mmCIF file of C-alpha atoms in Angstrom:
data_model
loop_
_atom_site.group_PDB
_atom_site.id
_atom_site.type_symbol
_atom_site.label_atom_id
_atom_site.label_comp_id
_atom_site.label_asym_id
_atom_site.label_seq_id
_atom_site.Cartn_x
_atom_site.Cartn_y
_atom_site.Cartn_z
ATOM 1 C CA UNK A 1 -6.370 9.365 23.579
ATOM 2 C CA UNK A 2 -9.591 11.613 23.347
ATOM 3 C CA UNK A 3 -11.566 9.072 22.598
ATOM 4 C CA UNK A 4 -10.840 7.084 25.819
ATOM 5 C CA UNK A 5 -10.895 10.244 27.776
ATOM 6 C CA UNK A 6 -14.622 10.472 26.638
ATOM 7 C CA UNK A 7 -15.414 7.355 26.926
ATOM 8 C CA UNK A 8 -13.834 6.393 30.445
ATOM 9 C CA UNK A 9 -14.988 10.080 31.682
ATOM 10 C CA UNK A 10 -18.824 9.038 31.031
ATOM 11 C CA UNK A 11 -18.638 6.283 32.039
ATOM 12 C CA UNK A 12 -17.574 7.577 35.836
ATOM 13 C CA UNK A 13 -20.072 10.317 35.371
ATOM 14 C CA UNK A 14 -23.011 8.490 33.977
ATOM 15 C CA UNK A 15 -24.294 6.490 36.956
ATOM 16 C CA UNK A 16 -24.139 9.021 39.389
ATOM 17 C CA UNK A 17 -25.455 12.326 36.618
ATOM 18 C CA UNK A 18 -29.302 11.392 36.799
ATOM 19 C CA UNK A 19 -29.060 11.013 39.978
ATOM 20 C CA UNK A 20 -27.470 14.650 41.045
ATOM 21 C CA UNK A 21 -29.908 15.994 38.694
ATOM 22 C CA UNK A 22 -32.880 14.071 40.401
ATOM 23 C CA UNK A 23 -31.851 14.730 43.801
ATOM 24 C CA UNK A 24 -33.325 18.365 44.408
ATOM 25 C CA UNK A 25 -37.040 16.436 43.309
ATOM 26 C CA UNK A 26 -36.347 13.858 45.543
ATOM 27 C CA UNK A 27 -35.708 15.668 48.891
ATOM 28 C CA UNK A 28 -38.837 18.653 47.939
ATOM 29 C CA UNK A 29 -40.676 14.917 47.976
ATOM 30 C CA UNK A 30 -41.832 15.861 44.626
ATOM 31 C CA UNK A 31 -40.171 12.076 43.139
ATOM 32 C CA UNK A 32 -40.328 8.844 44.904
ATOM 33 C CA UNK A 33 -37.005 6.880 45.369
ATOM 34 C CA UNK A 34 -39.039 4.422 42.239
ATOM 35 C CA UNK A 35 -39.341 7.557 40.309
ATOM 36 C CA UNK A 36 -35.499 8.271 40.703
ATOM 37 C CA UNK A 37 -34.103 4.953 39.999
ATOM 38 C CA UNK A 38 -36.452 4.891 36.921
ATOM 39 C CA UNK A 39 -34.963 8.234 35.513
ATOM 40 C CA UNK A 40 -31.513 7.131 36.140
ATOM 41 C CA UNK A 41 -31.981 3.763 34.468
ATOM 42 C CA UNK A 42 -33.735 5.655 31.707
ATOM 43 C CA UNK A 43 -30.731 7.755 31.415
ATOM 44 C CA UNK A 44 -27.937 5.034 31.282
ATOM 45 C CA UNK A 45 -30.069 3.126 28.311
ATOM 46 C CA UNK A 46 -30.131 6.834 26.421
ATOM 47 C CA UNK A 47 -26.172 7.027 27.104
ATOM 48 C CA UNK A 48 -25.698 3.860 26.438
ATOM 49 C CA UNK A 49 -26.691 4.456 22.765
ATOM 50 C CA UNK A 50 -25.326 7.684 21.925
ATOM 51 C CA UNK A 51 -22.222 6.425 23.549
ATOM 52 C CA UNK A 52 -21.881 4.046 20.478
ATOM 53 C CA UNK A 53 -20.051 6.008 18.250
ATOM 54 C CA UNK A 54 -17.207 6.833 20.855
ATOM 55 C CA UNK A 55 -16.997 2.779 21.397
ATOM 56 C CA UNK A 56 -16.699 1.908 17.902
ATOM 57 C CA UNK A 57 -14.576 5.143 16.743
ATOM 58 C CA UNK A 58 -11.434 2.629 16.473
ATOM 59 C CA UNK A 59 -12.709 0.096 14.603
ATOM 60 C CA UNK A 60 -14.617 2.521 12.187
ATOM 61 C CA UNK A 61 -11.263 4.214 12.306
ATOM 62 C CA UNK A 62 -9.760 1.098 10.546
ATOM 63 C CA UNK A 63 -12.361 0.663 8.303
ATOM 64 C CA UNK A 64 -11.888 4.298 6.672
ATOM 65 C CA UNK A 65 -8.131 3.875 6.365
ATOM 66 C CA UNK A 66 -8.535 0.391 4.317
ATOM 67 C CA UNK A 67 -11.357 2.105 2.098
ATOM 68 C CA UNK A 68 -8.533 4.579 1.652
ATOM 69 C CA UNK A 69 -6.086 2.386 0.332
ATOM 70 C CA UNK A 70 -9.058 0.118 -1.100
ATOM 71 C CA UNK A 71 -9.579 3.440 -3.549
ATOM 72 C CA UNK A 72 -5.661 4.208 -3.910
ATOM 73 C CA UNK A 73 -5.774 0.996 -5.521
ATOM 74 C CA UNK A 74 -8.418 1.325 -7.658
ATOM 75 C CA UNK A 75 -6.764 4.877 -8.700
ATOM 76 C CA UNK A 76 -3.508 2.946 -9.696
ATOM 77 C CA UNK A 77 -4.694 0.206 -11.349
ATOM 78 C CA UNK A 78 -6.860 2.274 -13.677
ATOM 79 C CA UNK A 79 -3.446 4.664 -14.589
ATOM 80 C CA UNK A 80 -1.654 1.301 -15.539
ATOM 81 C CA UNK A 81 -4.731 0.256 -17.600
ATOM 82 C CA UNK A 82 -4.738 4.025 -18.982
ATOM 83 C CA UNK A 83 -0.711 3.624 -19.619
ATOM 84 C CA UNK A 84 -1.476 0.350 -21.444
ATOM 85 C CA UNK A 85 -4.256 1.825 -23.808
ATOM 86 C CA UNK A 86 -1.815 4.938 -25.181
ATOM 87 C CA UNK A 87 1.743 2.941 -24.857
ATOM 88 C CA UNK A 88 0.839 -0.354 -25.200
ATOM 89 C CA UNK A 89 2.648 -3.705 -24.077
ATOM 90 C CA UNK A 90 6.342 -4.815 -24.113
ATOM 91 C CA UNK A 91 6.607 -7.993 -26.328
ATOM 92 C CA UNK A 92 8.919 -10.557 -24.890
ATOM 93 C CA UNK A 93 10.115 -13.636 -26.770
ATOM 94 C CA UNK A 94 12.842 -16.068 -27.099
ATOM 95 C CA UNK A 95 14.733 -18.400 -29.089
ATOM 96 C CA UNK A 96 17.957 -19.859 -30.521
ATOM 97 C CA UNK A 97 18.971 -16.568 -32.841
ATOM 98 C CA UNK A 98 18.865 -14.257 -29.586
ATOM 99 C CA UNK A 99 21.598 -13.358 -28.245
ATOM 100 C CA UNK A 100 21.704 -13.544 -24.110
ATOM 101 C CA UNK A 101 19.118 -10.252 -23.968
ATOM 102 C CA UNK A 102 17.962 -8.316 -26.686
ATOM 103 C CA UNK A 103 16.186 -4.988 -26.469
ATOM 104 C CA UNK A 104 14.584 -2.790 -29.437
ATOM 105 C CA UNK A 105 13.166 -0.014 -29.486
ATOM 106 C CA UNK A 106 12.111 0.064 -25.448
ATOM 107 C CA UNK A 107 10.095 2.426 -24.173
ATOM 108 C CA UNK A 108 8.514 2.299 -20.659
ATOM 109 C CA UNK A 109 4.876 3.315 -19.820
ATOM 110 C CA UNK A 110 5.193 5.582 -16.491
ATOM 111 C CA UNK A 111 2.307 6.385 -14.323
ATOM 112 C CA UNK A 112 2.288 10.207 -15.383
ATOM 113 C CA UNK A 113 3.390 10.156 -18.818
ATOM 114 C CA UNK A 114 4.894 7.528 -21.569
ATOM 115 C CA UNK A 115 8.664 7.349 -21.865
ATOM 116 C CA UNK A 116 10.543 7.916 -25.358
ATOM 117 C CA UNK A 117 12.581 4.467 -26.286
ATOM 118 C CA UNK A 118 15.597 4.188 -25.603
ATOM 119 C CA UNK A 119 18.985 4.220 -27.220
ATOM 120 C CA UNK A 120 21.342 1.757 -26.700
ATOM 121 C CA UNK A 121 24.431 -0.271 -28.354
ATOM 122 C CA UNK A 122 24.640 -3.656 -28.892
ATOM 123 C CA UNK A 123 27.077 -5.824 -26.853
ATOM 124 C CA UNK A 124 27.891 -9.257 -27.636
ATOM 125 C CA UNK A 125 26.734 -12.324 -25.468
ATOM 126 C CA UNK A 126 27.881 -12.518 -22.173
ATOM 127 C CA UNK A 127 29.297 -9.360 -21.895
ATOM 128 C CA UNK A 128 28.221 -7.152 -18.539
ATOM 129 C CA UNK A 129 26.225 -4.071 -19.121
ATOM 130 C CA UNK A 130 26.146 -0.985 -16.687
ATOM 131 C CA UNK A 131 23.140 1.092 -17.002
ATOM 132 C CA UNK A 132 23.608 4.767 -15.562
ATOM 133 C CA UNK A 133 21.617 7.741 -15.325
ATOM 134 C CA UNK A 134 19.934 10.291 -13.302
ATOM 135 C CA UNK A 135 17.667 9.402 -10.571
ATOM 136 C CA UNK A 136 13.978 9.001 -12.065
ATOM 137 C CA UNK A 137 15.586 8.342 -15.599
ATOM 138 C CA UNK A 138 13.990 4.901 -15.510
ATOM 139 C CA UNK A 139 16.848 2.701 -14.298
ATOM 140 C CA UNK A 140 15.035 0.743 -11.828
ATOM 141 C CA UNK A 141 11.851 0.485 -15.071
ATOM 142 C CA UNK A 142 14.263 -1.033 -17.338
ATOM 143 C CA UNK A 143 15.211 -3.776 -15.066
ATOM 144 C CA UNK A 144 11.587 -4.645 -14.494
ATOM 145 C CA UNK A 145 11.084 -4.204 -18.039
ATOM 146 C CA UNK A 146 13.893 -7.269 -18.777
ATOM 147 C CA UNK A 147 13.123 -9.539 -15.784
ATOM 148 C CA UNK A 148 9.135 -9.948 -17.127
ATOM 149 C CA UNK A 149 7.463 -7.603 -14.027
ATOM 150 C CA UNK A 150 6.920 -4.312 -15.845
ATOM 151 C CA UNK A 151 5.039 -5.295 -18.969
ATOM 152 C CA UNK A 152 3.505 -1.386 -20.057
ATOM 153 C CA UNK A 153 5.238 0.592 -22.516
ATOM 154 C CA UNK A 154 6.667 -0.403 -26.182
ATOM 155 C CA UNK A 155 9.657 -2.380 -28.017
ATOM 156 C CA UNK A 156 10.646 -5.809 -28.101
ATOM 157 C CA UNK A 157 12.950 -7.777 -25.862
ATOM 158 C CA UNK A 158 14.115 -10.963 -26.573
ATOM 159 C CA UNK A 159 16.191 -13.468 -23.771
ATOM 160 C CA UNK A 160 17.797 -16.908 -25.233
ATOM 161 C CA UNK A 161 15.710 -20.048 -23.988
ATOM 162 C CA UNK A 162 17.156 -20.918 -20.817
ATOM 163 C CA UNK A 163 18.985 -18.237 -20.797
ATOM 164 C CA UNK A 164 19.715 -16.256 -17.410
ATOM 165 C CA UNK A 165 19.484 -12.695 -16.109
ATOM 166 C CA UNK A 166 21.248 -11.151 -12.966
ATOM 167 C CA UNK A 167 20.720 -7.811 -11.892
ATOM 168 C CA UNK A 168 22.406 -6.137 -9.418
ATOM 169 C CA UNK A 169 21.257 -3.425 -7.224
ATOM 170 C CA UNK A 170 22.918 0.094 -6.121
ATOM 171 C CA UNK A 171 23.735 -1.004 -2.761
ATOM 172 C CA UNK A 172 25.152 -3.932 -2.395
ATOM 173 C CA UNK A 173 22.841 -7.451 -1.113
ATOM 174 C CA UNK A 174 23.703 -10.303 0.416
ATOM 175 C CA UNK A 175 21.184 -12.320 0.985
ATOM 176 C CA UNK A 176 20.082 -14.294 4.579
ATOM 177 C CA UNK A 177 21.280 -17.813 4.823
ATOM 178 C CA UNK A 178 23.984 -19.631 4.356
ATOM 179 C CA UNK A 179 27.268 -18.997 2.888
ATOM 180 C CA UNK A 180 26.714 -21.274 0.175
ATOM 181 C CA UNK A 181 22.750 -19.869 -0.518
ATOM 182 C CA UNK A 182 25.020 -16.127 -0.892
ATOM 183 C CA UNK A 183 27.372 -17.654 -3.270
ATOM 184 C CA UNK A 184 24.828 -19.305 -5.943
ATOM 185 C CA UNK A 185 22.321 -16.527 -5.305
ATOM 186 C CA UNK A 186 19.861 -16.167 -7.465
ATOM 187 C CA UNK A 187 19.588 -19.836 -8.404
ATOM 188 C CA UNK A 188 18.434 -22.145 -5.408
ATOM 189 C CA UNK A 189 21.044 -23.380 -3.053
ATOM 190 C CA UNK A 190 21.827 -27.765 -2.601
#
């Protein structure tokens, strides 16, 4: 809003300034009308080009804030390659001998500091798992961990070829669409 203020404001003011100013001159006949109109066009192009940063304050505005996130960026993908230099990579695999999903010795990289593995029983294929904990505990980690999307940290995981993994979220979700897409959700709806 200040910015506009400025700029609309001089723009009002700047015709008729050099002219004010020029106008005591001009009746002691000490300019010529030439003389005035000169000065005042003199003093538009000289506005005209200071008044360049208050024109393009927006735009250079929305250049800083995508430099910002540009960097932010940068920042985070340099702590994920730091995570994956002292913890490591997640090895996934598959095969006949797995049972549904199989998870050893799982630790999660975290942007501030490495996770110790896990603990955890093992449950027979097809039975349903709850995972619990406190908020931050790496819930949320874990689940990336076993869909494939959060590859930093240690352990092994291991899902049966063609095998299938749902995982549901605190709140319930039902997605958009039909009936029938909410029904079969995750696989793709007929």
């Amino acid at each position: 809003m200040r910015t506009t203020i400025v700029s609309q404001t001089s723009g009002y003011i700047a015709p008729i300034l050099p002219i004010i100013l020029c106008a005591p001159k001009f009746l002691d006949n000490a300019m010529t009308l030439g003389e005035v109109m000169q000065a005042a066009s003199a003093f538009a192009t000289v506005q005209s080009a200071l008044n360049w940063l208050v024109d393009n304050y927006a735009s250079l505005a929305e250049w800083a804030a995508s430099a910002r996130r540009v960097a932010s960026l940068e920042l985070a993908l340099d702590a994920l390659e730091r995570a994956e230099i002292r913890g490591g990579r997640i090895a996934r695999g598959g095969g006949k001998d797995a049972a549904h999903a199989i998870a050893r010795r799982l630790g999660h990289a975290r942007r501030r500091h490495a996770r110790r593995p896990s603990r955890g029983r093992c449950h027979q294929s097809g039975r349903k798992v709850l995972v619990t904990g406190d908020s931050g505990t790496g819930k949320s980690t874990l689940a990336r961990a076993l869909a494939g999307v959060w590859p930093w940290g240690k352990g092994d995981i291991e899902i049966a070829a063609g095998g299938k993994l749902l995982v549901l979220p605190q709140r319930p979700y039902v997605p958009t669409g039909t009936l029938r897409r909410a029904v079969t959700y995750p696989d793709a709806g007929p």
